[in-house]
Structures are given as structure tokens and as C-alpha cells.
Short mmCIF file of C-alpha atoms in Angstrom, two decimals:
data_model
loop_
_atom_site.label_atom_id
_atom_site.label_comp_id
_atom_site.label_asym_id
_atom_site.label_seq_id
_atom_site.Cartn_x
_atom_site.Cartn_y
_atom_site.Cartn_z
CA MET H 1 -35.71 8.94 -5.30
CA ALA H 2 -36.88 6.55 -2.60
CA ARG H 3 -38.95 7.90 0.28
CA ALA H 4 -38.21 6.95 3.85
CA VAL H 5 -41.36 5.59 5.49
CA SER H 6 -41.91 3.94 8.85
CA GLN H 7 -42.03 0.16 9.21
CA ALA H 8 -45.77 0.30 9.96
CA ALA H 9 -46.42 2.27 6.75
CA ARG H 10 -44.23 -0.09 4.72
CA GLU H 11 -46.19 -3.10 6.00
CA ASN H 12 -49.42 -1.25 5.24
CA ILE H 13 -48.36 -0.42 1.66
CA ASN H 14 -47.25 -4.00 0.95
CA ALA H 15 -50.29 -5.69 2.53
CA THR H 16 -52.95 -7.10 0.22
CA SER H 17 -55.63 -6.21 2.78
CA ALA H 18 -54.29 -3.53 5.08
CA ALA H 19 -55.84 -3.32 8.53
CA GLU H 20 -55.21 0.43 8.66
CA PRO H 21 -55.06 2.50 5.48
CA LEU H 22 -52.82 5.53 5.05
CA LEU H 23 -54.89 8.69 5.48
CA MET H 24 -54.40 11.57 3.06
CA LEU H 25 -54.67 15.05 4.53
CA LEU H 26 -54.81 18.41 2.76
CA GLU H 27 -53.91 21.79 4.22
CA ILE H 28 -55.01 24.54 1.83
CA SER H 29 -53.50 27.92 2.64
CA HIS H 30 -53.51 31.44 1.23
CA GLN H 31 -51.95 34.62 2.56
CA ASP H 32 -55.40 36.24 3.01
CA LEU H 33 -56.81 33.31 5.02
CA ALA H 34 -56.50 33.64 8.79
CA GLU H 35 -56.46 29.84 9.20
CA PRO H 36 -55.76 27.23 6.48
CA ALA H 37 -58.54 24.86 5.41
CA ARG H 38 -57.67 21.36 6.71
CA VAL H 39 -59.42 18.19 5.50
CA VAL H 40 -58.80 14.44 5.73
CA ASN H 41 -60.07 11.87 3.25
CA ASP H 42 -61.82 9.75 5.89
CA SER H 43 -65.12 9.51 7.73
CA ALA H 44 -63.75 10.84 11.05
CA PRO H 45 -61.63 13.90 11.88
CA ILE H 46 -58.01 13.55 13.01
CA THR H 47 -55.59 15.80 14.90
CA VAL H 48 -52.12 16.15 13.37
CA GLU H 49 -49.47 18.62 14.56
CA GLY H 50 -52.03 20.14 16.93
CA HIS H 51 -54.51 20.95 14.15
CA VAL H 52 -57.86 19.25 13.57
CA PHE H 53 -58.39 17.98 10.02
CA VAL H 54 -62.12 17.77 9.21
CA ALA H 55 -63.46 14.66 7.47
CA CYS H 56 -64.26 15.44 3.83
CA PRO H 57 -64.21 13.03 0.90
CA PHE H 58 -61.90 13.95 -1.98
CA SER H 59 -59.96 12.29 -4.76
CA PHE H 60 -56.31 12.91 -5.45
CA GLN H 61 -54.69 11.69 -8.65
CA LEU H 62 -50.91 11.53 -8.59
CA PRO H 63 -49.09 13.24 -11.47
CA GLU H 64 -48.16 11.39 -14.62
CA GLU H 65 -44.53 11.64 -15.55
CA SER H 66 -44.40 12.82 -19.16
CA GLU H 67 -41.25 14.06 -20.80
CA GLY H 68 -41.21 17.75 -21.57
CA GLN H 69 -43.86 18.87 -19.11
CA VAL H 70 -44.05 19.66 -15.42
CA PRO H 71 -45.82 16.91 -13.41
CA GLN H 72 -49.22 17.98 -12.11
CA ALA H 73 -51.59 16.24 -9.71
CA GLN H 74 -55.37 16.51 -9.95
CA LEU H 75 -57.55 17.21 -6.93
CA ALA H 76 -61.34 16.94 -6.63
CA LEU H 77 -63.04 17.90 -3.33
CA ASP H 78 -66.69 17.39 -2.48
CA ASN H 79 -68.43 20.75 -2.11
CA VAL H 80 -71.67 19.50 -0.60
CA GLY H 81 -71.29 21.38 2.70
CA ARG H 82 -69.84 24.50 1.02
CA GLU H 83 -67.24 24.90 3.80
CA LEU H 84 -64.29 25.10 1.38
CA THR H 85 -65.66 27.89 -0.80
CA GLN H 86 -64.26 30.53 1.60
CA TRP H 87 -60.67 30.06 0.45
CA ILE H 88 -61.77 30.34 -3.19
CA ASP H 89 -63.67 33.58 -2.51
CA VAL H 90 -60.85 35.11 -0.46
CA SER H 91 -58.16 34.23 -3.01
CA GLN H 92 -60.15 35.33 -6.12
CA GLY H 93 -60.38 31.82 -7.55
CA GLY H 94 -57.53 30.16 -5.67
CA MET H 95 -54.77 32.30 -7.20
CA GLY H 96 -51.67 32.18 -5.01
CA SER H 97 -52.96 29.30 -2.87
CA GLN H 98 -50.87 26.33 -1.81
CA CYS H 99 -51.84 22.81 -0.81
CA ARG H 100 -49.83 20.73 1.64
CA VAL H 101 -50.39 17.01 1.04
CA ILE H 102 -49.72 14.78 4.07
CA GLN H 103 -50.10 11.05 4.63
CA VAL H 104 -50.30 9.50 8.11
CA LEU H 105 -51.54 6.36 9.81
CA ARG H 106 -54.45 6.95 12.21
CA SER H 107 -52.60 5.00 14.93
CA GLN H 108 -49.47 7.17 14.50
CA PRO H 109 -50.61 10.70 13.53
CA GLN H 110 -47.38 12.21 14.83
CA VAL H 111 -45.35 10.40 12.12
CA LEU H 112 -45.70 12.14 8.75
CA GLU H 113 -45.18 9.42 6.15
CA TYR H 114 -45.44 11.85 3.23
CA ASP H 115 -45.35 15.64 3.25
CA ILE H 116 -45.17 17.95 0.22
CA THR H 117 -46.42 21.46 -0.55
CA LEU H 118 -47.68 22.23 -4.06
CA ASP H 119 -49.05 25.31 -5.81
CA ILE H 120 -52.75 25.36 -6.72
CA SER H 121 -53.92 26.40 -10.19
CA ASN H 122 -56.92 25.95 -12.51
CA VAL H 123 -59.49 25.98 -9.70
CA SER H 124 -63.07 25.43 -10.77
CA MET H 125 -66.16 25.02 -8.64
CA THR H 126 -69.62 23.55 -9.13
CA PRO H 127 -72.33 23.13 -6.50
CA LEU H 128 -71.11 19.56 -5.91
CA GLN H 129 -67.35 19.62 -6.48
CA ILE H 130 -64.20 21.75 -6.38
CA THR H 131 -61.44 20.72 -8.79
CA ALA H 132 -57.89 22.00 -8.98
CA THR H 133 -54.48 21.24 -10.45
CA LEU H 134 -51.55 20.88 -8.06
CA GLY H 135 -47.96 21.28 -9.13
CA TYR H 136 -45.15 23.76 -9.46
CA VAL H 137 -44.95 26.89 -11.57
CA ASP H 138 -42.73 26.17 -14.58
CA PHE H 139 -40.35 29.13 -14.35
CA LEU H 140 -37.66 27.58 -16.55
CA ASN H 141 -39.83 27.45 -19.69
CA GLN H 142 -41.24 30.97 -19.39
CA PRO H 143 -39.87 33.66 -21.71
CA ALA H 144 -37.29 35.96 -20.18
CA VAL H 145 -38.76 39.10 -21.76
CA ALA H 146 -42.33 40.10 -22.47
CA LEU H 147 -41.71 41.65 -25.90
CA HIS H 148 -39.37 40.46 -28.63
CA TYR H 149 -38.17 42.89 -31.30
CA ARG H 150 -39.30 41.30 -34.55
CA PRO H 151 -40.58 42.89 -37.75
CA GLU H 152 -44.21 42.18 -36.73
CA THR H 153 -43.84 43.67 -33.21
CA ALA H 154 -41.49 46.61 -33.94
CA PRO H 155 -41.62 47.42 -37.67
CA GLY H 156 -39.81 50.78 -37.28
CA VAL H 157 -36.62 49.08 -36.04
CA PHE H 158 -36.21 46.95 -39.16
#
């Protein structure tokens, strides 16, 4: 499905040497956090939708589309300043957290070129880096019942 982007973003994407790169922003939220953690992959902070996104380097790998599995993106955040460890501590390892991924141009921060919210799983942390998997919970491939009546699980029935 094609995404609708502004003319400025389209020119930026198609340029061989773009004058202004698209900025990627992350808004990491959890129900126990009073305020979501907001970071931008740039050297200067930016204000979007009235919220300040702090400059923090990170890498974001888009999901591979493989048949038979749910697409998942990979995220790696620098943990040098230790500012992002609060949401991991509050959420007992990031369980139940969500990450909103936004792309904007610095000259037009009011125009959201890309905006998606993904679930966070498989969070791990080292003194230098926080890594996580972003995607959706695969509800369709989960078993409907917890226990199946088979000879090995319920021998008295058979």
C-alpha cells in the first residue's frame, strides 16, 4: 500500500544528495510512565506536536517481509547517558510498552510523513546499548486453549 507523503518529503527521498534528511523520532510509552520517553535520531532536539524530542543516536532496521511470520523491526538505542533505562525499570523489562515511530522534516515538523505505533518485545540492555524488537503480537497463530486433551496430557480420559 502506497503512503501519502508531502512533496518536500518525496523530493527528499528521491534526491541523490538530500539537503534535508527525514528525521526519525521515537515515542516510547508505558501505562506506568507519567510521560513517554521521546528521542530523535539527530544531533539537535526538535519539537513535534508540542513535545520536545531529545537528540539521541539510534538505529532502526525496517522489518523483512518473510512468508509465514509477522514482520518485526529491530531497534538499537545508545544507552550512554542512561536516560532511557527508566522506562525499562518501570515496565519490568519493557513488557507492555509501545513505540510510536514518526518521520518528519526539520523544516516542517508539523507534517508527519510517517506515523505508526508498534508493540515492544525482547528488550535487552547493556551499559552501552538498549535493543528491542518492534512489531505486533501474533494473536492469530496462538493456540485457542491452553491444554489439549491427548493421551499424554490426560491419560485417564482415554
